Tab-separated table of N, CA and C in Angstrom:
chain	number	residue	atom	x	y	z
A	1	MET	N	126.316	84.257	150.582
A	1	MET	CA	126.309	85.058	149.374
A	1	MET	C	127.571	84.730	148.587
A	2	GLU	N	127.422	84.581	147.293
A	2	GLU	CA	128.540	84.237	146.429
A	2	GLU	C	128.559	85.175	145.222
A	3	SER	N	129.765	85.540	144.782
A	3	SER	CA	129.936	86.366	143.589
A	3	SER	C	130.978	85.728	142.693
A	4	PHE	N	130.737	85.741	141.386
A	4	PHE	CA	131.682	85.205	140.410
A	4	PHE	C	131.346	85.769	139.045
A	5	SER	N	132.245	85.557	138.079
A	5	SER	CA	131.999	86.059	136.726
A	5	SER	C	132.520	85.068	135.688
A	6	PHE	N	131.974	85.196	134.486
A	6	PHE	CA	132.379	84.401	133.336
A	6	PHE	C	132.513	85.349	132.153
A	7	LYS	N	133.497	85.072	131.264
A	7	LYS	CA	133.680	85.878	130.055
A	7	LYS	C	133.701	84.968	128.841
A	8	TYR	N	133.107	85.484	127.754
A	8	TYR	CA	133.032	84.767	126.485
A	8	TYR	C	133.387	85.735	125.361
A	9	PRO	N	134.028	85.264	124.291
A	9	PRO	CA	134.280	86.145	123.148
A	9	PRO	C	132.967	86.532	122.468
A	10	ALA	N	132.946	87.740	121.904
A	10	ALA	CA	131.730	88.229	121.229
A	10	ALA	C	132.111	89.177	120.101
A	11	THR	N	131.208	89.321	119.128
A	11	THR	CA	131.504	90.194	117.985
A	11	THR	C	130.393	91.174	117.650
A	12	LYS	N	129.178	90.957	118.121
A	12	LYS	CA	128.051	91.808	117.741
A	12	LYS	C	127.723	92.816	118.833
A	13	SER	N	127.288	93.988	118.408
A	13	SER	CA	126.899	95.010	119.384
A	13	SER	C	125.426	94.867	119.743
A	14	VAL	N	125.070	95.494	120.819
A	14	VAL	CA	123.687	95.542	121.268
A	14	VAL	C	123.294	97.016	121.314
A	15	ALA	N	122.039	97.322	121.078
A	15	ALA	CA	121.599	98.705	120.862
A	15	ALA	C	121.674	99.612	122.093
A	16	GLY	N	121.434	99.093	123.278
A	16	GLY	CA	121.423	99.972	124.448
A	16	GLY	C	121.380	99.216	125.748
A	17	ARG	N	121.317	99.962	126.822
A	17	ARG	CA	121.218	99.380	128.162
A	17	ARG	C	119.810	98.854	128.394
A	18	ALA	N	119.717	97.888	129.324
A	18	ALA	CA	118.390	97.378	129.670
A	18	ALA	C	118.414	96.777	131.072
A	19	HIS	N	117.220	96.674	131.642
A	19	HIS	CA	117.026	96.135	132.984
A	19	HIS	C	115.752	95.313	132.986
A	20	THR	N	115.787	94.161	133.649
A	20	THR	CA	114.569	93.376	133.821
A	20	THR	C	114.632	92.613	135.138
A	21	GLY	N	113.478	92.275	135.649
A	21	GLY	CA	113.382	91.478	136.864
A	21	GLY	C	113.577	92.275	138.134
A	22	VAL	N	113.425	91.569	139.249
A	22	VAL	CA	113.607	92.142	140.580
A	22	VAL	C	114.353	91.134	141.441
A	23	VAL	N	115.045	91.639	142.432
A	23	VAL	CA	115.692	90.746	143.379
A	23	VAL	C	114.650	90.394	144.426
A	24	GLY	N	114.089	89.206	144.300
A	24	GLY	CA	113.061	88.747	145.219
A	24	GLY	C	113.048	87.241	145.240
A	25	SER	N	112.340	86.667	146.144
A	25	SER	CA	112.317	85.226	146.317
A	25	SER	C	112.066	84.494	145.008
A	26	GLY	N	113.012	83.653	144.597
A	26	GLY	CA	112.868	82.853	143.392
A	26	GLY	C	113.022	83.621	142.102
A	27	ASP	N	113.537	84.829	142.161
A	27	ASP	CA	113.661	85.646	140.960
A	27	ASP	C	115.049	86.276	140.914
A	28	LEU	N	115.302	87.053	139.886
A	28	LEU	CA	116.549	87.778	139.784
A	28	LEU	C	116.387	89.020	138.935
A	29	GLU	N	117.324	89.932	139.143
A	29	GLU	CA	117.392	91.176	138.397
A	29	GLU	C	118.574	91.066	137.443
A	30	ILE	N	118.390	91.540	136.203
A	30	ILE	CA	119.488	91.549	135.240
A	30	ILE	C	119.636	92.947	134.666
A	31	LEU	N	120.867	93.424	134.665
A	31	LEU	CA	121.216	94.703	134.062
A	31	LEU	C	122.191	94.417	132.925
A	32	LEU	N	121.910	94.933	131.739
A	32	LEU	CA	122.754	94.726	130.573
A	32	LEU	C	123.283	96.069	130.110
A	33	GLU	N	124.595	96.124	129.881
A	33	GLU	CA	125.223	97.334	129.377
A	33	GLU	C	126.099	96.976	128.186
A	34	PRO	N	125.898	97.631	127.034
A	34	PRO	CA	126.754	97.371	125.876
A	34	PRO	C	128.204	97.749	126.185
A	35	THR	N	129.138	97.022	125.579
A	35	THR	CA	130.560	97.338	125.725
A	35	THR	C	131.230	97.272	124.356
A	36	ALA	N	132.432	97.796	124.293
A	36	ALA	CA	133.240	97.718	123.076
A	36	ALA	C	134.375	96.711	123.259
A	37	SER	N	134.255	95.822	124.206
A	37	SER	CA	135.351	94.924	124.592
A	37	SER	C	135.430	93.623	123.798
A	38	ASN	N	134.495	93.386	122.881
A	38	ASN	CA	134.456	92.136	122.117
A	38	ASN	C	134.359	90.906	123.005
A	39	GLU	N	133.581	91.048	124.059
A	39	GLU	CA	133.307	89.913	124.933
A	39	GLU	C	131.981	90.119	125.652
A	40	THR	N	131.422	89.008	126.066
A	40	THR	CA	130.264	89.045	126.957
A	40	THR	C	130.783	88.689	128.336
A	41	GLU	N	130.523	89.560	129.301
A	41	GLU	CA	130.917	89.277	130.681
A	41	GLU	C	129.655	89.156	131.523
A	42	PHE	N	129.538	88.046	132.217
A	42	PHE	CA	128.443	87.821	133.156
A	42	PHE	C	129.010	87.977	134.558
A	43	VAL	N	128.397	88.844	135.359
A	43	VAL	CA	128.781	89.033	136.751
A	43	VAL	C	127.592	88.601	137.599
A	44	VAL	N	127.803	87.586	138.415
A	44	VAL	CA	126.709	87.005	139.200
A	44	VAL	C	126.922	87.291	140.678
A	45	ARG	N	125.859	87.770	141.312
A	45	ARG	CA	125.792	87.899	142.778
A	45	ARG	C	124.570	87.094	143.198
A	46	THR	N	124.815	86.015	143.953
A	46	THR	CA	123.711	85.117	144.273
A	46	THR	C	123.665	84.761	145.747
A	47	ALA	N	122.471	84.540	146.238
A	47	ALA	CA	122.265	84.101	147.615
A	47	ALA	C	122.453	82.594	147.748
A	48	SER	N	122.549	81.876	146.629
A	48	SER	CA	122.675	80.419	146.623
A	48	SER	C	124.099	80.023	146.271
A	49	ASP	N	124.835	79.497	147.226
A	49	ASP	CA	126.223	79.102	147.013
A	49	ASP	C	126.330	77.738	146.341
A	50	GLY	N	127.420	77.548	145.572
A	50	GLY	CA	127.752	76.235	145.047
A	50	GLY	C	127.143	75.857	143.712
A	51	PHE	N	126.627	76.811	142.953
A	51	PHE	CA	125.958	76.487	141.694
A	51	PHE	C	126.663	77.077	140.473
A	52	GLN	N	127.960	77.359	140.571
A	52	GLN	CA	128.682	77.976	139.459
A	52	GLN	C	128.600	77.164	138.177
A	53	GLU	N	128.694	75.850	138.257
A	53	GLU	CA	128.658	75.020	137.044
A	53	GLU	C	127.298	75.126	136.345
A	54	ILE	N	126.230	75.193	137.099
A	54	ILE	CA	124.900	75.347	136.500
A	54	ILE	C	124.776	76.709	135.836
A	55	TRP	N	125.247	77.760	136.506
A	55	TRP	CA	125.248	79.092	135.891
A	55	TRP	C	126.021	79.055	134.578
A	56	LYS	N	127.204	78.436	134.587
A	56	LYS	CA	128.035	78.375	133.382
A	56	LYS	C	127.296	77.692	132.231
A	57	ARG	N	126.578	76.628	132.521
A	57	ARG	CA	125.823	75.937	131.472
A	57	ARG	C	124.741	76.828	130.866
A	58	VAL	N	124.053	77.584	131.706
A	58	VAL	CA	123.026	78.517	131.206
A	58	VAL	C	123.676	79.579	130.325
A	59	PHE	N	124.823	80.122	130.763
A	59	PHE	CA	125.516	81.145	129.983
A	59	PHE	C	126.083	80.570	128.685
A	60	ASP	N	126.618	79.349	128.742
A	60	ASP	CA	127.122	78.694	127.521
A	60	ASP	C	126.021	78.627	126.464
A	61	ARG	N	124.831	78.226	126.886
A	61	ARG	CA	123.692	78.116	125.973
A	61	ARG	C	123.291	79.492	125.431
A	62	PHE	N	123.265	80.488	126.311
A	62	PHE	CA	122.875	81.840	125.893
A	62	PHE	C	123.845	82.403	124.858
A	63	VAL	N	125.154	82.317	125.113
A	63	VAL	CA	126.110	82.916	124.173
A	63	VAL	C	126.210	82.120	122.877
A	64	ALA	N	125.857	80.846	122.891
A	64	ALA	CA	125.829	80.070	121.648
A	64	ALA	C	124.775	80.628	120.691
A	65	LEU	N	123.722	81.227	121.240
A	65	LEU	CA	122.638	81.796	120.437
A	65	LEU	C	122.738	83.314	120.286
A	66	ASN	N	123.458	83.970	121.191
A	66	ASN	CA	123.491	85.434	121.238
A	66	ASN	C	124.921	85.932	121.408
A	67	ASP	N	125.551	86.262	120.321
A	67	ASP	CA	126.940	86.712	120.290
A	67	ASP	C	126.981	88.231	120.468
A	68	ILE	N	126.888	88.704	121.711
A	68	ILE	CA	126.796	90.143	121.954
A	68	ILE	C	127.928	90.641	122.848
A	69	SER	N	128.424	91.820	122.555
A	69	SER	CA	129.432	92.478	123.394
A	69	SER	C	128.691	93.256	124.479
A	70	ALA	N	128.730	92.731	125.693
A	70	ALA	CA	127.977	93.367	126.780
A	70	ALA	C	128.492	92.905	128.137
A	71	LYS	N	128.242	93.733	129.127
A	71	LYS	CA	128.431	93.340	130.516
A	71	LYS	C	127.040	93.096	131.074
A	72	ILE	N	126.837	91.910	131.616
A	72	ILE	CA	125.526	91.514	132.118
A	72	ILE	C	125.664	91.197	133.600
A	73	ILE	N	124.995	91.979	134.422
A	73	ILE	CA	125.045	91.798	135.874
A	73	ILE	C	123.761	91.123	136.317
A	74	LEU	N	123.914	90.024	137.055
A	74	LEU	CA	122.767	89.258	137.540
A	74	LEU	C	122.773	89.268	139.064
A	75	ASN	N	121.727	89.817	139.660
A	75	ASN	CA	121.532	89.826	141.111
A	75	ASN	C	120.433	88.818	141.413
A	76	ASP	N	120.834	87.684	141.980
A	76	ASP	CA	119.958	86.527	142.109
A	76	ASP	C	119.490	86.293	143.542
A	77	PHE	N	118.253	85.835	143.645
A	77	PHE	CA	117.718	85.415	144.941
A	77	PHE	C	116.999	84.075	144.772
A	78	GLY	N	117.737	83.085	144.235
A	78	GLY	CA	117.204	81.731	144.147
A	78	GLY	C	116.467	81.392	142.876
A	79	ALA	N	116.757	82.073	141.778
A	79	ALA	CA	116.082	81.783	140.509
A	79	ALA	C	116.525	80.430	139.954
A	80	THR	N	115.604	79.731	139.318
A	80	THR	CA	115.921	78.463	138.667
A	80	THR	C	116.601	78.740	137.323
A	81	PRO	N	117.285	77.744	136.739
A	81	PRO	CA	117.894	77.954	135.421
A	81	PRO	C	116.887	78.407	134.364
A	82	GLY	N	115.668	77.920	134.425
A	82	GLY	CA	114.638	78.350	133.480
A	82	GLY	C	114.318	79.828	133.605
A	83	VAL	N	114.231	80.316	134.823
A	83	VAL	CA	113.971	81.742	135.062
A	83	VAL	C	115.158	82.574	134.585
A	84	VAL	N	116.379	82.096	134.831
A	84	VAL	CA	117.572	82.814	134.367
A	84	VAL	C	117.549	82.938	132.846
A	85	SER	N	117.268	81.852	132.150
A	85	SER	CA	117.202	81.879	130.685
A	85	SER	C	116.127	82.836	130.193
A	86	LEU	N	114.968	82.806	130.819
A	86	LEU	CA	113.878	83.710	130.457
A	86	LEU	C	114.283	85.166	130.647
A	87	ARG	N	114.859	85.491	131.785
A	87	ARG	CA	115.266	86.870	132.064
A	87	ARG	C	116.366	87.332	131.102
A	88	LEU	N	117.312	86.442	130.752
A	88	LEU	CA	118.344	86.808	129.783
A	88	LEU	C	117.722	87.143	128.429
A	89	SER	N	116.766	86.349	127.997
A	89	SER	CA	116.072	86.631	126.730
A	89	SER	C	115.334	87.958	126.802
A	90	GLN	N	114.677	88.212	127.931
A	90	GLN	CA	113.939	89.461	128.102
A	90	GLN	C	114.853	90.678	128.056
A	91	VAL	N	115.965	90.628	128.782
A	91	VAL	CA	116.846	91.792	128.840
A	91	VAL	C	117.493	92.049	127.481
A	92	LEU	N	117.807	91.000	126.738
A	92	LEU	CA	118.368	91.192	125.400
A	92	LEU	C	117.342	91.811	124.454
A	93	GLU	N	116.110	91.347	124.526
A	93	GLU	CA	115.053	91.929	123.698
A	93	GLU	C	114.862	93.413	124.025
A	94	LEU	N	114.843	93.753	125.301
A	94	LEU	CA	114.700	95.156	125.702
A	94	LEU	C	115.886	95.993	125.218
A	95	ALA	N	117.084	95.463	125.338
A	95	ALA	CA	118.291	96.194	124.927
A	95	ALA	C	118.294	96.458	123.427
A	96	ASN	N	117.788	95.512	122.652
A	96	ASN	CA	117.783	95.692	121.205
A	96	ASN	C	116.659	96.605	120.736
A	97	GLN	N	115.737	96.961	121.606
A	97	GLN	CA	114.684	97.918	121.264
A	97	GLN	C	115.129	99.355	121.497
A	98	LYS	N	116.252	99.541	122.154
A	98	LYS	CA	116.744	100.891	122.474
A	98	LYS	C	117.203	101.585	121.205
A	99	ILE	N	117.034	102.894	121.184
A	99	ILE	CA	117.499	103.706	120.058
A	99	ILE	C	118.606	104.601	120.573
A	100	ASN	N	119.773	104.519	119.956
A	100	ASN	CA	120.909	105.354	120.367
A	100	ASN	C	120.821	106.733	119.755
């Protein structure tokens, strides 16, 4: 089991909290919480060791398109980069549907 985090500067807010996915074989759970910190923080807990650079590339791509101030927790059980990207898009869409 491995845990690590990445932080990126951010300027836009997100409407609310959101959750998507499940921790299961080949999948992952993502929890998104808005913050006032002017950064996006990704916190990863994964069963697959040694893939930090791949995670970073997925996050680099996500923040290039989505400049949001949020803490994003990812609980992974072997998801592929494609699944990670899909789940990130899903959780952001859900978060922006929230009404404060």
